[in-house]
Short mmCIF file of N, CA and C in Angstrom, two decimals:
data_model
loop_
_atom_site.label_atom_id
_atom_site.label_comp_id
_atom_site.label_asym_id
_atom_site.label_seq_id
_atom_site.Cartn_x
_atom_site.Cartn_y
_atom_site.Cartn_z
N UNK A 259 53.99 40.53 -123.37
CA UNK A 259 53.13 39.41 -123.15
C UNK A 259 52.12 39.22 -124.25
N UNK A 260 51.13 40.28 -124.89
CA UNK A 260 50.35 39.60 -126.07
C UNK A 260 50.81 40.06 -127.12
N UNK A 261 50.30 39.23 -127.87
CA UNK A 261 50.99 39.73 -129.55
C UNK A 261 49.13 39.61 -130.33
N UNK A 262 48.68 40.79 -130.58
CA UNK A 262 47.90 40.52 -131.13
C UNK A 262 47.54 39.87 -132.47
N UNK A 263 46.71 39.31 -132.81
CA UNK A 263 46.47 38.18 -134.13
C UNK A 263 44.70 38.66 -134.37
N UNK A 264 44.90 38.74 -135.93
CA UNK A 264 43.38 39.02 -136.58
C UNK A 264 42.56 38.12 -136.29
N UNK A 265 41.04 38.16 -136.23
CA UNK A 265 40.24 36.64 -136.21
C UNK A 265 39.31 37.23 -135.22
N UNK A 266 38.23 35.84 -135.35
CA UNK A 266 37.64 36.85 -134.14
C UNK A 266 37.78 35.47 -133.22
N UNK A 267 36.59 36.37 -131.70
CA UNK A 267 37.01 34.96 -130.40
C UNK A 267 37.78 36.43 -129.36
N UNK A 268 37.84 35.24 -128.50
CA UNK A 268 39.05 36.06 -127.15
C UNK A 268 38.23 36.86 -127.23
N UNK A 269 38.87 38.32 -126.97
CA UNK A 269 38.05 39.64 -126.56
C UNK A 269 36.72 39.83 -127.23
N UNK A 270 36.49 40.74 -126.37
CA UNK A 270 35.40 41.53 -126.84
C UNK A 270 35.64 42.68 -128.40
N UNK A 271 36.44 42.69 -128.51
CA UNK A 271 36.57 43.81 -129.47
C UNK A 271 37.06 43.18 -130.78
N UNK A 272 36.59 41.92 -130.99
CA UNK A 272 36.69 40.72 -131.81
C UNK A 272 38.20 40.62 -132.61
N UNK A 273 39.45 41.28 -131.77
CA UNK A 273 40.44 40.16 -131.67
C UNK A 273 41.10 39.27 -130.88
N UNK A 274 42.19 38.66 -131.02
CA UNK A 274 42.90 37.49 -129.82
C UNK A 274 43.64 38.39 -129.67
N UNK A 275 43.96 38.07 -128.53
CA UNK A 275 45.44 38.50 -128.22
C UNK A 275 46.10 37.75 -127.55
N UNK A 276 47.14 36.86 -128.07
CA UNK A 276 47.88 35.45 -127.53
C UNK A 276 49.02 36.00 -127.21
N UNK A 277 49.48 35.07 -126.50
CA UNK A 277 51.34 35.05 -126.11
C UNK A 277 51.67 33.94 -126.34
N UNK A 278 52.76 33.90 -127.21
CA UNK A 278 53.75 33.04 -127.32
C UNK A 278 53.60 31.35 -126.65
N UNK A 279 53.36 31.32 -125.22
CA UNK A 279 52.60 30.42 -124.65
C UNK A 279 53.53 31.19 -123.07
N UNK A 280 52.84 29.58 -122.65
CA UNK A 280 53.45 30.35 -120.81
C UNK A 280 52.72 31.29 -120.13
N UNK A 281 51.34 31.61 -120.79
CA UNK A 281 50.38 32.44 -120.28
C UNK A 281 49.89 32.20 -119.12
N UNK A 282 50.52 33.28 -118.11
CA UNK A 282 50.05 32.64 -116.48
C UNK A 282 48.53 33.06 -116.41
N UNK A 283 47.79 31.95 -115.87
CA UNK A 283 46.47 32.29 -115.07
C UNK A 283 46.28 32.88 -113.60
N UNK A 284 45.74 34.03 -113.02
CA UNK A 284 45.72 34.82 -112.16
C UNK A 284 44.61 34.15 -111.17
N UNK A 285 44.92 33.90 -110.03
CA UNK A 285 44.25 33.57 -108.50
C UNK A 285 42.65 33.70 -109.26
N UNK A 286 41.42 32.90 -109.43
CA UNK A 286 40.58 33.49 -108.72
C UNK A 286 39.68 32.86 -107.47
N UNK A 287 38.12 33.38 -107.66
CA UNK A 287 37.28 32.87 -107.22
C UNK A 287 36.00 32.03 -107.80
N UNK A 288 35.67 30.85 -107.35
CA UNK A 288 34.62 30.07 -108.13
C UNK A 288 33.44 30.33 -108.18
N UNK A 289 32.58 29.92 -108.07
CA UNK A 289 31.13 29.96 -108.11
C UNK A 289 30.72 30.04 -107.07
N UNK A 290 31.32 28.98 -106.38
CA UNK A 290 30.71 28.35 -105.26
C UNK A 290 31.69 29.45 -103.77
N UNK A 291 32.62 30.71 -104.36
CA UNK A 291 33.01 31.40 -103.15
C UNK A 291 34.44 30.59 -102.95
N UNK A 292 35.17 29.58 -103.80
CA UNK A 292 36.30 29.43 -103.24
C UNK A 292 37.60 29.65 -103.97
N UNK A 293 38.48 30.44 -103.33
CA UNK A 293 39.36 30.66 -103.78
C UNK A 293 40.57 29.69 -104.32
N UNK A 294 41.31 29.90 -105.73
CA UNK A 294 41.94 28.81 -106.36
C UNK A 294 43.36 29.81 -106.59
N UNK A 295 44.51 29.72 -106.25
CA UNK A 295 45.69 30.14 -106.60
C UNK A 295 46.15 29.89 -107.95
N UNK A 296 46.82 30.87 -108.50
CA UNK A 296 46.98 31.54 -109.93
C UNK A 296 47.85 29.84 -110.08
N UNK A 297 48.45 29.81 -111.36
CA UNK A 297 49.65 28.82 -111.65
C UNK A 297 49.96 29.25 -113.26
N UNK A 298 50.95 28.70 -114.01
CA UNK A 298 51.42 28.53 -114.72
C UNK A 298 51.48 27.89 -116.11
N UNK A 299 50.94 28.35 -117.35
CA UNK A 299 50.14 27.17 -118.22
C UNK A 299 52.22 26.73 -119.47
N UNK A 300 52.01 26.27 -119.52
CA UNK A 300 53.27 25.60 -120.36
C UNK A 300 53.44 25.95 -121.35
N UNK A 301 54.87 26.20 -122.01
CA UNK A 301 54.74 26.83 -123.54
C UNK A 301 53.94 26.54 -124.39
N UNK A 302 53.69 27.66 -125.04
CA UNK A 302 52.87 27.17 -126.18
C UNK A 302 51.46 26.52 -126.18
N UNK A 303 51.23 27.15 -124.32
CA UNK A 303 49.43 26.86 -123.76
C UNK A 303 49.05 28.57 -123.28
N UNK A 304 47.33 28.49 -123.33
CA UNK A 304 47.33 29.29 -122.68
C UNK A 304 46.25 29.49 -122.06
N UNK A 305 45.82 30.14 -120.65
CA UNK A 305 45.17 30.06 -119.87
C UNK A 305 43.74 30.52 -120.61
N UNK A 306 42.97 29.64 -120.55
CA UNK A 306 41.33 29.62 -120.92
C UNK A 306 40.47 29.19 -119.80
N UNK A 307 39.52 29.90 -120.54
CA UNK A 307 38.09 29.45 -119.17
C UNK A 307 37.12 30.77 -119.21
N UNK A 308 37.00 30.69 -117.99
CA UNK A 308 36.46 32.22 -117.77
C UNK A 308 36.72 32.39 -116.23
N UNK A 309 35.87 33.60 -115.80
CA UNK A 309 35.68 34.44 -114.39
C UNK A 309 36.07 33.40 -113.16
N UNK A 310 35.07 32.67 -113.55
CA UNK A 310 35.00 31.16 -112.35
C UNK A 310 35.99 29.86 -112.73
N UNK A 311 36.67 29.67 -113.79
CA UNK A 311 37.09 28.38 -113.82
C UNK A 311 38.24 28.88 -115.15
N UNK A 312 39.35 28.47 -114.64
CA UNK A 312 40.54 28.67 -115.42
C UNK A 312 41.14 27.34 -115.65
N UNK A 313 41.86 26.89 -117.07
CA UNK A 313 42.67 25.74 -117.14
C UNK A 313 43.62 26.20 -118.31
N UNK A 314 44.62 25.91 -118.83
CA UNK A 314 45.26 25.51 -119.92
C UNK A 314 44.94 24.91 -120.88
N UNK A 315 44.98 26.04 -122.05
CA UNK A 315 44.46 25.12 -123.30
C UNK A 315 45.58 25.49 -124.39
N UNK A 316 45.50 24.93 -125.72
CA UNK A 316 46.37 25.52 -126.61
C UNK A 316 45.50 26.02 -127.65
N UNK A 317 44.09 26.31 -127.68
CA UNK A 317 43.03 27.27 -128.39
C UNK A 317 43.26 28.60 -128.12
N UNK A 318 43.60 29.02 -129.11
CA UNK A 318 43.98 30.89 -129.02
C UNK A 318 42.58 31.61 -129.09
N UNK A 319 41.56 30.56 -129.67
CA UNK A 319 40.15 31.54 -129.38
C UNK A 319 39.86 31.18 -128.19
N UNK A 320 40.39 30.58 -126.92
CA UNK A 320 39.37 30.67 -125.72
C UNK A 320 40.37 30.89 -124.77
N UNK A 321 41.15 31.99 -125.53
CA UNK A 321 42.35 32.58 -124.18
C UNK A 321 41.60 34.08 -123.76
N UNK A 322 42.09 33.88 -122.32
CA UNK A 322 41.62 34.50 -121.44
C UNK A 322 42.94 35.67 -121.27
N UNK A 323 42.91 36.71 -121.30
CA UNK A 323 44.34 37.26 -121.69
C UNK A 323 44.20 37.59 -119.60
N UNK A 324 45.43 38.56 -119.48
CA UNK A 324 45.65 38.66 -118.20
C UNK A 324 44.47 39.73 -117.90
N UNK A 325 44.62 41.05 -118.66
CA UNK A 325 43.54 42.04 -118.54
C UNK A 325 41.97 41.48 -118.26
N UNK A 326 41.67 40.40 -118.99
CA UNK A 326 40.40 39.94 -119.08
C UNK A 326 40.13 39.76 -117.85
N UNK A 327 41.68 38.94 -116.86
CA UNK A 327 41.34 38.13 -115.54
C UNK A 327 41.18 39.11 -114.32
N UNK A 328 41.64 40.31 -114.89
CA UNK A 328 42.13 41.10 -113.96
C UNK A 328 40.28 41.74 -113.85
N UNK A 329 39.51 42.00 -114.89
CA UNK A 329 38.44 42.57 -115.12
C UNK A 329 37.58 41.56 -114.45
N UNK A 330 38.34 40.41 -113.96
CA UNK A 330 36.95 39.17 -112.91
C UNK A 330 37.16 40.06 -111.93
N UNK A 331 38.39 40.63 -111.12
CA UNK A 331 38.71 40.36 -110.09
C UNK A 331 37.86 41.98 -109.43
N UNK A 332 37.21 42.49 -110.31
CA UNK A 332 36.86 43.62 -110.27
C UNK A 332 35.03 43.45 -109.07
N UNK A 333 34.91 44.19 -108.74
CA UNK A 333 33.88 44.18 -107.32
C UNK A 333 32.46 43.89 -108.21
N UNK A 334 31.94 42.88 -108.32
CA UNK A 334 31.00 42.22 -108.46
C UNK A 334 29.40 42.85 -107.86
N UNK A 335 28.51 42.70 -108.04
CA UNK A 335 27.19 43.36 -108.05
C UNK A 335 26.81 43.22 -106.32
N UNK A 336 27.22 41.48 -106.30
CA UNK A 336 27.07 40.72 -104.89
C UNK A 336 28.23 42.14 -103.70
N UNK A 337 29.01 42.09 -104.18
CA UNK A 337 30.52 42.21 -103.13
C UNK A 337 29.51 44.07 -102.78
N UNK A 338 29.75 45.11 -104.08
CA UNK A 338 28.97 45.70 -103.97
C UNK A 338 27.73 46.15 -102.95
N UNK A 339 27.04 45.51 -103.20
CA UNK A 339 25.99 45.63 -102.34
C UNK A 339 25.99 44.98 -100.93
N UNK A 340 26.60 44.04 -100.92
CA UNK A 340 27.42 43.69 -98.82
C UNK A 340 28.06 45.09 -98.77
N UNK A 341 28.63 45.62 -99.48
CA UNK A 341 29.44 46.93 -98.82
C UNK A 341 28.34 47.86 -98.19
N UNK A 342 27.68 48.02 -99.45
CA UNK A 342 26.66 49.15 -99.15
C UNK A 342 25.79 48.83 -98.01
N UNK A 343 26.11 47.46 -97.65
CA UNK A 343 24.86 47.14 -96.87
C UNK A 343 24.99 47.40 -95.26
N UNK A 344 26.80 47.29 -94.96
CA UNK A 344 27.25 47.16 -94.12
C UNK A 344 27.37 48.97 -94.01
N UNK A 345 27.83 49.64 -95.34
CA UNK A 345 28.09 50.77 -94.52
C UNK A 345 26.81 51.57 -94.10
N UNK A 346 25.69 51.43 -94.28
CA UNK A 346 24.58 51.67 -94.03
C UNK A 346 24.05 50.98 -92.70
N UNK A 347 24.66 50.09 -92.24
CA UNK A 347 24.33 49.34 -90.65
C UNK A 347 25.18 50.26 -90.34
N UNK A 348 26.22 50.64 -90.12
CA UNK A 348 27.37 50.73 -89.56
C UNK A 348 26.40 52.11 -89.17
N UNK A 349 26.34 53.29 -90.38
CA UNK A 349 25.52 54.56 -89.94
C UNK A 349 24.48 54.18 -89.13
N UNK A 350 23.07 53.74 -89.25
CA UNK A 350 22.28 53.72 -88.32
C UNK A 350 22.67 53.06 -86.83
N UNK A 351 24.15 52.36 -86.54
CA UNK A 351 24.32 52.24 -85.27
C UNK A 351 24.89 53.42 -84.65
N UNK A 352 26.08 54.35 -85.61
CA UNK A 352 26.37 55.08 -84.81
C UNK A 352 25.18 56.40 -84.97
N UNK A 353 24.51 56.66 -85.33
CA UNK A 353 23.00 57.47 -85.52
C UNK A 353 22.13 57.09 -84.09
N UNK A 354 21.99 55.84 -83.93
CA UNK A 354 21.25 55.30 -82.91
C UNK A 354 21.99 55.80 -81.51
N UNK A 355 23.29 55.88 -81.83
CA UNK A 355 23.95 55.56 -80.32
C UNK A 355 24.36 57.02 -80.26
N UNK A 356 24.40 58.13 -81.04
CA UNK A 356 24.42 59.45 -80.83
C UNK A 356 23.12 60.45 -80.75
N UNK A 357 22.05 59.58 -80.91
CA UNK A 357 20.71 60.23 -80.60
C UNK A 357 20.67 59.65 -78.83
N UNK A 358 21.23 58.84 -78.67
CA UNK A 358 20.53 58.19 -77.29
C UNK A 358 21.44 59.30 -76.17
N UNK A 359 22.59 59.44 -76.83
CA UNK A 359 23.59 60.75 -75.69
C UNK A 359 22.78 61.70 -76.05
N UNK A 360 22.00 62.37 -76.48
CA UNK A 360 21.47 63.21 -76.91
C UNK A 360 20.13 63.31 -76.52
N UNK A 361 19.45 62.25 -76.26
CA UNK A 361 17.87 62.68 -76.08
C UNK A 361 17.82 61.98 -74.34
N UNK A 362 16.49 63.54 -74.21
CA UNK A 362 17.01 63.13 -72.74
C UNK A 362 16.01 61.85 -72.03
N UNK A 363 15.04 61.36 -72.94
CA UNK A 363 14.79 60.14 -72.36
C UNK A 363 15.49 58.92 -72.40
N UNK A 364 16.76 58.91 -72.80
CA UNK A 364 17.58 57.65 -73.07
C UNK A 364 18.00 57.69 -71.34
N UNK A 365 18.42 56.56 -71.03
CA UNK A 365 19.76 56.53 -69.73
C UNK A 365 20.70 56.72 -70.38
N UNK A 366 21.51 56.94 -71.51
CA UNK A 366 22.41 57.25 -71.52
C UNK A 366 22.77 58.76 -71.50
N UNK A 367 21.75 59.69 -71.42
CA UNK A 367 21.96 60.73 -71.73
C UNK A 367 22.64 61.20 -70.50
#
């Protein structure tokens, strides 16, 4: 799938790395939280944009290679911290509800 080419642009590590064309763009998510299904860019195009917004272009400096897309799809600061947030409710309920079998002023004890 890439054929790397000198220049800078595309990656971070200031080369491209293009394909041929037919560069599929991978599912993501927008800005705004909504999900957009991957599709197909046409020979000799290739999927540009970024994290939030993907289209077909035939600019080899604003291709988005697959790795790049794959590095959106990676757990975000937001997603992150709902986890942490939840697994931290989750402990103080079952904390709450195993002190109350436990102490003998609860009714449940």
């Amino acid at each position: 799938l890439g054929v790397g080419w000198g220049g800078a642009g595309g990656r971070g590590d200031g080369r491209v790395s293009a394909a041929a064309g037919g560069e599929d763009c991978l599912w993501y998510v927008d800005r705004n939280g909504s999900w957009h299904p991957g599709f197909d860019c046409d020979f000799f195009t290739f999927c540009c944009g970024s994290c939030h917004q993907r289209y077909c272009c035939r600019d080899p400096l604003r291709l988005l290679t697959e790795r790049q897309q794959r590095h959106c799809l990676a757990f975000s600061p937001k997603t992150i911290a709902g986890i942490a947030s939840a697994v931290v409710l989750f402990l103080a309920i079952v904390t709450t509800i195993v002190c109350c079998f436990m102490c003998s002023c609860c009714y449940l004890y």
